[in-house]
Short mmCIF file of C-alpha atoms and ligand atoms in Angstrom, two decimals:
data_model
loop_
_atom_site.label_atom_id
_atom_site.label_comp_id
_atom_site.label_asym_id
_atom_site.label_seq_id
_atom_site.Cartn_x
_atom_site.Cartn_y
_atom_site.Cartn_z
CA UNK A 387 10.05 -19.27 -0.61
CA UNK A 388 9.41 -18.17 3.11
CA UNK A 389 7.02 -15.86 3.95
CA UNK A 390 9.64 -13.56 5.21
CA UNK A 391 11.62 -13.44 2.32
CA UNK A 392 8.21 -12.72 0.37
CA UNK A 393 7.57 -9.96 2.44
CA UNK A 394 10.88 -8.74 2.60
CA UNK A 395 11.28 -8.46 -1.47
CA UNK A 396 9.67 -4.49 -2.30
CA UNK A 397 11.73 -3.52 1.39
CA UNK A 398 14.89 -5.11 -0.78
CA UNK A 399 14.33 -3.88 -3.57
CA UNK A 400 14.01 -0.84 -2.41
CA UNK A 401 17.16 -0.80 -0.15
CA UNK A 402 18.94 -2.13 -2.57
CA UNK A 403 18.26 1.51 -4.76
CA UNK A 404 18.84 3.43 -1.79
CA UNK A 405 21.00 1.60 0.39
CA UNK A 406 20.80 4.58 2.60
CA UNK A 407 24.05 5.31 1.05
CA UNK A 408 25.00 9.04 0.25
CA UNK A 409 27.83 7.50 -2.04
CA UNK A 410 25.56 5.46 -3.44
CA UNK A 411 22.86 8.21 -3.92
CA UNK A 412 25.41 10.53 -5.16
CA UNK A 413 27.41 9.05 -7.03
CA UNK A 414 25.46 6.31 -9.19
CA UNK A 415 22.33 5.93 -10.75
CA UNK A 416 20.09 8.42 -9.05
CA UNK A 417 17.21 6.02 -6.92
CA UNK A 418 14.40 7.03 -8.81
CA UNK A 419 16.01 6.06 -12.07
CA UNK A 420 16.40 2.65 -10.89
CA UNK A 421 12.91 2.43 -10.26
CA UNK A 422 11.95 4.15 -13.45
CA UNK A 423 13.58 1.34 -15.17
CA UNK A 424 11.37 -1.39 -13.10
CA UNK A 425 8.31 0.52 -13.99
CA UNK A 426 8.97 0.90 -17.70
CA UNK A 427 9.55 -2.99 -17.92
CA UNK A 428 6.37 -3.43 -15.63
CA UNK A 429 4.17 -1.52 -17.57
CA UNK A 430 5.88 -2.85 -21.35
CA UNK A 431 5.02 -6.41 -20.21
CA UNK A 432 8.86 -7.64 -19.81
CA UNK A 433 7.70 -9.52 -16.85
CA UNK A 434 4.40 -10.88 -18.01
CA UNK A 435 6.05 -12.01 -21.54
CA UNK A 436 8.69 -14.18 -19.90
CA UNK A 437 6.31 -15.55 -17.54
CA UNK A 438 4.21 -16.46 -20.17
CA UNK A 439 7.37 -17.67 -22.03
CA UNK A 440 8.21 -20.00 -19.43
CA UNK A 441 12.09 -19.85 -20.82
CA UNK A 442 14.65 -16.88 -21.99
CA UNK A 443 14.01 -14.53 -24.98
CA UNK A 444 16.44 -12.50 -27.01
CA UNK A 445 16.42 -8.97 -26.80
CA UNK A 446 14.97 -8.78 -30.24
CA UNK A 447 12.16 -11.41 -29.74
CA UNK A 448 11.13 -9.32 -26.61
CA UNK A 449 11.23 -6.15 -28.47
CA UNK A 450 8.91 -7.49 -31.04
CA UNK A 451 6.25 -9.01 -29.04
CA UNK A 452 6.09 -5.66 -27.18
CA UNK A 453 6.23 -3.41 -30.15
CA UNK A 454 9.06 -1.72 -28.70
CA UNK A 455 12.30 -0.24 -30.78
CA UNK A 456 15.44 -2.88 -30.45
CA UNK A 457 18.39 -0.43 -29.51
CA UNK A 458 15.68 1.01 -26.53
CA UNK A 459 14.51 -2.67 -25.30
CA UNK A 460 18.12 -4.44 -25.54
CA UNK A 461 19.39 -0.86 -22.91
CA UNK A 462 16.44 -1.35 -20.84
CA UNK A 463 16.96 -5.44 -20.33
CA UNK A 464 20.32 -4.86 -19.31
CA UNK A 465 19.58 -2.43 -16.79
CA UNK A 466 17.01 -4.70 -15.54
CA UNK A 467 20.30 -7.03 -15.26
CA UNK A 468 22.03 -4.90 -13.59
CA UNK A 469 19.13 -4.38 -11.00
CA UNK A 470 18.78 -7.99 -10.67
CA UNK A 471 15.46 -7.95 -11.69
CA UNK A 472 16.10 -10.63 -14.86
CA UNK A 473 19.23 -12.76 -15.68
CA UNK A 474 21.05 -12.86 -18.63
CA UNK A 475 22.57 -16.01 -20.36
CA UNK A 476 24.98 -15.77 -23.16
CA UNK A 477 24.83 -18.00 -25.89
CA UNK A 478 26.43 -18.09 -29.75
CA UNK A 479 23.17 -16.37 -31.17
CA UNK A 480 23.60 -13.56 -28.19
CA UNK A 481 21.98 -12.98 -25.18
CA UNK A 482 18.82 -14.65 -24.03
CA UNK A 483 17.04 -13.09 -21.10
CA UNK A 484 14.53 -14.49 -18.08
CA UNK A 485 12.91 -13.53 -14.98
CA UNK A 486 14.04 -13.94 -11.31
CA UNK A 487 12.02 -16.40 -9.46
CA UNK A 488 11.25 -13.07 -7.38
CA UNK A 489 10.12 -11.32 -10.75
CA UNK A 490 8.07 -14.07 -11.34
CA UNK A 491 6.36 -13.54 -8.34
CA UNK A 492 5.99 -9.75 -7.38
CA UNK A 493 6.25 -8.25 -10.98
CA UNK A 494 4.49 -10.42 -12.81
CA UNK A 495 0.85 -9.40 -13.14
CA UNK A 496 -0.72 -12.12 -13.37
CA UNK A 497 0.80 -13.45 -10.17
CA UNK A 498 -0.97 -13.90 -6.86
CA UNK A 499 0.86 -11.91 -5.36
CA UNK A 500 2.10 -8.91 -7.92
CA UNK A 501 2.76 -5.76 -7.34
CA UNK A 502 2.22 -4.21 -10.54
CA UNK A 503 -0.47 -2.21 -9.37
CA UNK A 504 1.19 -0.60 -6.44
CA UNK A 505 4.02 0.24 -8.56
CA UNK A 506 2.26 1.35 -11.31
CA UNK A 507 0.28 3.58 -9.13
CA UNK A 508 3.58 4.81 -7.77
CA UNK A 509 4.91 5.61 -11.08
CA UNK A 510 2.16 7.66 -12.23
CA UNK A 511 0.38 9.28 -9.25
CA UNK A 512 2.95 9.21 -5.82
CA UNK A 513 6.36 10.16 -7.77
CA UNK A 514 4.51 13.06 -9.80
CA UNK A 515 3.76 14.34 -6.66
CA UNK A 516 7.14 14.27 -5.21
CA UNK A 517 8.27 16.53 -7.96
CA UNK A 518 6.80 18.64 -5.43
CA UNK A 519 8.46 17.87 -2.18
CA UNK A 520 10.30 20.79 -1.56
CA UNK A 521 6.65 22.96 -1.94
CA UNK A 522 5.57 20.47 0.02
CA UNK A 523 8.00 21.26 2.92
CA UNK A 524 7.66 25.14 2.49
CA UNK A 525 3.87 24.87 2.29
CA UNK A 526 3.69 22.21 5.23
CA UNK A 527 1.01 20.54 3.16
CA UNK A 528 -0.11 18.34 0.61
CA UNK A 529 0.70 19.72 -3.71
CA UNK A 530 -2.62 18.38 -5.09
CA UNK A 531 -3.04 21.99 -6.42
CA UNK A 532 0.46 22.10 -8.19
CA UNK A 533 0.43 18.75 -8.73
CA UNK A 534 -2.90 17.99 -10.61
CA UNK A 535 -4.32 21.52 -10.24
CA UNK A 536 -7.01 21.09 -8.59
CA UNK A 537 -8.46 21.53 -4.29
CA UNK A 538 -7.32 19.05 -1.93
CA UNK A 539 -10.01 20.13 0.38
CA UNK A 540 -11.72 16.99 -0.08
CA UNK A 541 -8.37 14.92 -0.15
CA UNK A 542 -10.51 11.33 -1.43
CA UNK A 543 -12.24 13.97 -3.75
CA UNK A 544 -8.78 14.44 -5.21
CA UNK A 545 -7.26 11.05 -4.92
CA UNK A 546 -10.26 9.60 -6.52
CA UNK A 547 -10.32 12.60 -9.30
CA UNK A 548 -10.92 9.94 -12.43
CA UNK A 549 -12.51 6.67 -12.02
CA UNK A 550 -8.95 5.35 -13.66
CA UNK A 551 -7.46 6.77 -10.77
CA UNK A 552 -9.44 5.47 -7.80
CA UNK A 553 -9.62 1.68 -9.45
CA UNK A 554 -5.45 2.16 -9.75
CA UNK A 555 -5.38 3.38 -6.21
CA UNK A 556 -7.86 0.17 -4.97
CA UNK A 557 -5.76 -1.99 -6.43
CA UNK A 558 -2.38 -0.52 -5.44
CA UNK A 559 -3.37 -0.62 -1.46
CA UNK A 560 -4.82 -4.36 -2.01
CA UNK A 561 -1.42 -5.61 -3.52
CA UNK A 562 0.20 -4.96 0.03
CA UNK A 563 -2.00 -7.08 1.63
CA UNK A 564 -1.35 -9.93 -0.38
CA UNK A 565 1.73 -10.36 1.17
CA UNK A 566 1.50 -8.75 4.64
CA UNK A 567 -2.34 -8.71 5.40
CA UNK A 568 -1.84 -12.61 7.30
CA UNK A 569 0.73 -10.94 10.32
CA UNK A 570 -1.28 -7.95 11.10
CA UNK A 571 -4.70 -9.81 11.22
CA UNK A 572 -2.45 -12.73 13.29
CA UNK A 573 -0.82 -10.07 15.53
CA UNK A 574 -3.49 -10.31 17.80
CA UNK A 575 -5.79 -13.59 18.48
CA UNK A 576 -9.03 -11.24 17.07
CA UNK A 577 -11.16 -14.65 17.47
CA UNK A 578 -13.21 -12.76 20.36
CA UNK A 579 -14.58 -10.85 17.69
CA UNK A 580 -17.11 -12.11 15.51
CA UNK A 581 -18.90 -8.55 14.30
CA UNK A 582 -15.87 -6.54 12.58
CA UNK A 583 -16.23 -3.35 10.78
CA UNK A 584 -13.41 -2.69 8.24
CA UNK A 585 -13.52 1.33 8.42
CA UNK A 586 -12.48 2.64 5.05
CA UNK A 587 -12.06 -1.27 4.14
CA UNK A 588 -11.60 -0.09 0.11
CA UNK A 589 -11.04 -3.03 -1.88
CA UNK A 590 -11.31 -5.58 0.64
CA UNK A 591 -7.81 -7.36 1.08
CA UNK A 592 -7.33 -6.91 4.95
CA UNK A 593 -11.14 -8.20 5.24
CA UNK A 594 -10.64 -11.49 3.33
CA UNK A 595 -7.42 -12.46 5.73
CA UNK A 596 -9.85 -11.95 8.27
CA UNK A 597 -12.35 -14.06 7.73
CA UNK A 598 -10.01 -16.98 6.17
CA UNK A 599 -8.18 -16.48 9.76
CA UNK A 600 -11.31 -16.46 12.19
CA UNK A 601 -13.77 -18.58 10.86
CA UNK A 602 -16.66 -17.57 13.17
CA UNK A 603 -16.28 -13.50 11.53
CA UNK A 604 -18.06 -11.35 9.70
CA UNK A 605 -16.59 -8.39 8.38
CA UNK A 606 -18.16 -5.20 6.77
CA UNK A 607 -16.45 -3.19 4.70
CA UNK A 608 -17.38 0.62 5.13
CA UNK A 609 -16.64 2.93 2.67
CA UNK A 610 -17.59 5.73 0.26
CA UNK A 611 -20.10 5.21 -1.79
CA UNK A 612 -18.25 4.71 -5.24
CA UNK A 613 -15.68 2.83 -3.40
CA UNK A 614 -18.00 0.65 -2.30
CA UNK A 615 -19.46 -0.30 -5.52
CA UNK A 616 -16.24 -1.21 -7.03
CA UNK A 617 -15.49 -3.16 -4.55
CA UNK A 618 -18.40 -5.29 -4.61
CA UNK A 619 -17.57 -5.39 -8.97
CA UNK A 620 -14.08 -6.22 -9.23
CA UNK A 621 -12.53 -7.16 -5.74
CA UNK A 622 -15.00 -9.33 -3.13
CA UNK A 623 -16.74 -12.47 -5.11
CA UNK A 624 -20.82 -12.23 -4.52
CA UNK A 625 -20.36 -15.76 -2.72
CA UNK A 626 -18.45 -14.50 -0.29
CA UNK A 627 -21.17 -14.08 2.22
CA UNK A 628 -18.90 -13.27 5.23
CA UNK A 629 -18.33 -9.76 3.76
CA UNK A 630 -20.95 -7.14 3.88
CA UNK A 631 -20.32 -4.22 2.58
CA UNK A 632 -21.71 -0.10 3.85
CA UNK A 633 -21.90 2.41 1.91
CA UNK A 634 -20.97 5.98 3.98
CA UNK A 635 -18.71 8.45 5.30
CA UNK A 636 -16.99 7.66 8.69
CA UNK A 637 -17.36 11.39 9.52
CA UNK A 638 -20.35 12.31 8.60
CA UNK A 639 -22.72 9.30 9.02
CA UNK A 640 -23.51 6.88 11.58
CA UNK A 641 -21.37 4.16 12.50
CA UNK A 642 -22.82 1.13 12.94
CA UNK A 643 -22.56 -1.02 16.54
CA UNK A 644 -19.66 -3.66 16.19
CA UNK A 645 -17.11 -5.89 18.15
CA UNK A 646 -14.29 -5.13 16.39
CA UNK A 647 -13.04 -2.10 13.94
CA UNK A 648 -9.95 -1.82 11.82
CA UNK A 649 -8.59 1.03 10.52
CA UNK A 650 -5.64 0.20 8.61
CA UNK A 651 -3.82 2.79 6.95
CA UNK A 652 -6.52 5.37 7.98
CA UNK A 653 -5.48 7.64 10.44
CA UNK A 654 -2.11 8.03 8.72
CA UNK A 655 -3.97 9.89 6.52
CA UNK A 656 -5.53 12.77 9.06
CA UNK A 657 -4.55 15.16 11.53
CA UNK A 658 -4.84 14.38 15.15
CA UNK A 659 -8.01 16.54 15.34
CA UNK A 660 -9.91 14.32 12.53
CA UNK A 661 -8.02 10.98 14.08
CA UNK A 662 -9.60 12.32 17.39
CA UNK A 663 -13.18 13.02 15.79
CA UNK A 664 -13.23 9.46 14.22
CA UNK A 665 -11.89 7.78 16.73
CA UNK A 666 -14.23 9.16 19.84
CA UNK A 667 -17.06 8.25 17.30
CA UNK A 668 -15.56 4.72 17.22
CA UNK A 669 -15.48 4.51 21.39
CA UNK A 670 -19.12 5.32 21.24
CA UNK A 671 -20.19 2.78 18.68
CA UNK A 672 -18.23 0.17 19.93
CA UNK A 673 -19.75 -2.48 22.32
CA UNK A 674 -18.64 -2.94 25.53
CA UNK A 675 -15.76 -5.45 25.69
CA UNK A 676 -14.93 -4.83 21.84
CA UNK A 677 -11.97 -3.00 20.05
CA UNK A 678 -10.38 -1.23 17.63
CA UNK A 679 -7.62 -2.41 15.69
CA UNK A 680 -4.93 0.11 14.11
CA UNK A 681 -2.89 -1.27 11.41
CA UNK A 682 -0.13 1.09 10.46
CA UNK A 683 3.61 1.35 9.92
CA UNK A 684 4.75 2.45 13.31
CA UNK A 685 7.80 5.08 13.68
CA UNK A 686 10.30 4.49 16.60
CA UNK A 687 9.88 6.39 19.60
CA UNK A 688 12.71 8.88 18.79
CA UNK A 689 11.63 9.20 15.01
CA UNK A 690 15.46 7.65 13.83
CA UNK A 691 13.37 4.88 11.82
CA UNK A 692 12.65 3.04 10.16
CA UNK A 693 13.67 3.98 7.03
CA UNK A 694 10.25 2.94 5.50
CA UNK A 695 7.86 5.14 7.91
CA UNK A 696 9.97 8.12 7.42
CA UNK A 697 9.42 8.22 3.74
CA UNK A 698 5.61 7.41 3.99
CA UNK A 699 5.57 10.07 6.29
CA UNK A 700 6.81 12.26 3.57
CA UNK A 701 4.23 10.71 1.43
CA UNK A 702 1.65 11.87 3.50
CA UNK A 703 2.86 15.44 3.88
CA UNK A 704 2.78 15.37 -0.62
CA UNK A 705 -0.28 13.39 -0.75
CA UNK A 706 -3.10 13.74 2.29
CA UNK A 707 -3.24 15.83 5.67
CA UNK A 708 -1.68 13.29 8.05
CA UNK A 709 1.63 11.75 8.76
CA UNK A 710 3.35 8.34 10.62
CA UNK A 711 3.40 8.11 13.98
CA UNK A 712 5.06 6.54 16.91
CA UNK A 713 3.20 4.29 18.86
CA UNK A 714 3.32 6.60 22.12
CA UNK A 715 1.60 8.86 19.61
CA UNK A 716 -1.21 6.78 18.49
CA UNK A 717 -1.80 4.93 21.93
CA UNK A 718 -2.36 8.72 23.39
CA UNK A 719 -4.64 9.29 20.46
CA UNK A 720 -6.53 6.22 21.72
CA UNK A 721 -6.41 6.31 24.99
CA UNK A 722 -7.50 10.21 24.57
CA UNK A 723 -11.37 8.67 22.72
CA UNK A 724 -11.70 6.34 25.92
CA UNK A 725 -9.87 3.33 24.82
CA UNK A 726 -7.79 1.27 27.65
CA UNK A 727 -5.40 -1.67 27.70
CA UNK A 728 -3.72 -0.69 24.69
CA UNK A 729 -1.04 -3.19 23.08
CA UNK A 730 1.27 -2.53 20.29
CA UNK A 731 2.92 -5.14 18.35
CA UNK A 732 5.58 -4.63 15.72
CA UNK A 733 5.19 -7.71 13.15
CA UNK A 734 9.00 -7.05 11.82
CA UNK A 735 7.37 -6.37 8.85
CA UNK A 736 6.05 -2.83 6.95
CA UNK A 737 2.80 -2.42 9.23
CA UNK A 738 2.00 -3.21 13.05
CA UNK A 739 -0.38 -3.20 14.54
CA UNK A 740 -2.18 -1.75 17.68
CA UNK A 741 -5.13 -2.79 19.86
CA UNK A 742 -7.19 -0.87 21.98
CA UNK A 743 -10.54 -1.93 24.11
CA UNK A 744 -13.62 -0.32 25.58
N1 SAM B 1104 -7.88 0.27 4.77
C1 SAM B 1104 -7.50 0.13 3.39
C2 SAM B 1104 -6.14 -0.50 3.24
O1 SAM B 1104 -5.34 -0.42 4.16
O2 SAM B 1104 -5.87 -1.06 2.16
C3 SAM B 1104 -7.54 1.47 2.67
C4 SAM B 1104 -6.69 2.56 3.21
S1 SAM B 1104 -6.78 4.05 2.23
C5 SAM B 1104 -5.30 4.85 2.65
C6 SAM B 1104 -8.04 4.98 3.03
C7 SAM B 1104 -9.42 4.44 2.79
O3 SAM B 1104 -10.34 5.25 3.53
C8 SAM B 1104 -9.88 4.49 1.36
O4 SAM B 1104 -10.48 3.30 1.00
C9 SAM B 1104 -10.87 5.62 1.34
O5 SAM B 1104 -11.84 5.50 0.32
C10 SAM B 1104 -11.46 5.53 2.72
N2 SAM B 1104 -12.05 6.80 3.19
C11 SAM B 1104 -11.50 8.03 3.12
N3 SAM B 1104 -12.32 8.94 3.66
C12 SAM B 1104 -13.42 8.26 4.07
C13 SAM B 1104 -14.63 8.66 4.71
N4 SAM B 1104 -14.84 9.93 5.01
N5 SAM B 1104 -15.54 7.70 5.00
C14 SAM B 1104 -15.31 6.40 4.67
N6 SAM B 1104 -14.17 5.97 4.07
C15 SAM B 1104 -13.24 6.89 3.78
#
């Protein structure tokens, strides 16, 4: 499979539920019923059984490995079907059921490259937020209160409100990398740069493309605290000796001196007065001749797409303080901190990238 079509499967999926299509959206299966049905078969273990399975199951042998009812599992195998998320083969005992080769590989968990835990994360924490989206528009900000009760003054203080949640939310954000980390690191020969800083690195997917792209790097990951030590538990191997890791909070405490920093999917997240703040702190620590790297999903100039940044711009507005942005937008934000030759390049795929030097 080419690495555009891998990349290209959660943008068809998703298309294929929305199809931008107000006949579509009105008139069939709402879109977030389609994707409740791929959740409930994620999180059953449809996929992962006929993986494991390695051929096609009846409706009633899946049912009983999962411990589900038959009339409820048969329903929810045919939807999946009709999604094209399994196929179906009829025989004289009835029909026998088995994964896509694309199923295999992106809803699978135990595959390389899954996306279980970005949809799971989806199903539980971003769509019970968007119950809220028409607050959210009134309000003009984020529904943590309505949501999950509780302040979003802190808004990591609220994504990270269980320990459940942040590990879920780690390895949600990682699962995009496994499949689109390679073109933003690639978008830009980053060779130059041997001392990177990956600010708010999290679990540490972006870092390892990194280093398995520029041999001669070293890159920390800088994050809070608790972050941090999950990280270095459950995500980055102990023999990995090319990633450090720093514990702190890119705000509040120093920022170490470095050629390089990324901030991938960071500033989406803040207001251009806390985008401003972080990134002046950046020009200051940065060494002469180094960078910074922004890695986000890049709005056209006149806001008409794509489809994708529009909605995570929504997401934002439900879920943190920031929003997506064009790249006149961000290049202004760094050019505003002291950063020159900036260069923006779209990858054709969900994030860009953009690079700015002191
Ligand atoms: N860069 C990662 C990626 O793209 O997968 C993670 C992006 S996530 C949207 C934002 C990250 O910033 C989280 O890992 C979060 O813990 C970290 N973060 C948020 N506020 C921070 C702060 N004040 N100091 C350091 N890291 C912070």
């Amino acid at each position: 499979m080419s690495s555009t079509q891998d990349c290209d499967y959660p943008r068809i999926l998703f298309q294929y539920n929305n199809g931008g299509h107000l006949h579509f959206l009105l008139f069939h299966c709402p879109t977030l019923v389609c994707f409740h049905i791929m959740f409930t078969a994620c999180e059953l273990g449809v996929f992962d059984l006929l993986l494991e399975s390695e051929g096609s199951l009846s409706s009633d042998a899946i049912a009983e490995h999962l411990g589900t009812s038959v009339s409820g599992m048969e329903r929810l195998l045919d939807a999946c079907v009709g999604l094209k998320l399994l196929e179906v083969e009829m025989k004289s005992e009835g029909a026998f059921y088995r994964n896509t080769e694309l199923s295999n590989l992106y809803l699978a968990k135990s595959s390389l490259k899954s996306q279980y835990h970005r949809l799971m994360y989806y199903s539980k924490t971003v769509y019970f937020c968007w119950q809220y989206l028409t607050d959210a528009v009134r309000d003009g900000k984020n529904q943590y209160e309505r949501a999950f009760g509780m302040s979003s003054e802190d808004i990591f203080g609220a994504f990270y409100r269980s320990e459940k949640e942040m590990i879920q939310f780690m390895y949600s954000l990682n699962a995009f990398w496994s499949i689109c980390g390679r073109d933003v690191i690639a978008a830009f020969d980053l060779s130059p740069f041997t001392v990177i800083y990956d600010l708010g690195g999290c679990a540490g997917g972006l870092a390892q493309e990194c280093i398995s792209l520029y041999p001669k790097s070293t890159v920390t990951i800088y994050d809070l605290p608790k972050v941090v030590q999950v990280a270095k538990e459950r995500f980055v191997s102990p023999e990995e000796r090319r990633i450090t890791f720093h514990e702190g909070d890119f705000f509040k405490d120093p920022i170490p001196e470095a050629d390089l920093y990324i901030l991938a999917r960071i500033l989406h997240d803040w207001a251009d007065d806390k985008c401003m703040q972080l990134l002046t702190k950046i020009y200051k620590a940065c060494k002469p001749g180094g960078g910074v790297l922004l890695v986000e999903t890049l709005l056209n100039e006149d806001k008409t797409g794509p489809l994708e940044a529009q909605l995570y711009s929504l997401i934002m507005l439900v879920q943190a303080e920031g929003k997506e942005r064009t790249p006149t937008e961000y290049s202004k934000l760094l050019a505003a901190a002291g950063f020159r030759e900036i260069q923006v390049k779209k990858t054709g795929k969900l994030y860009d990238a953009i690079l700015g030097r002191k």
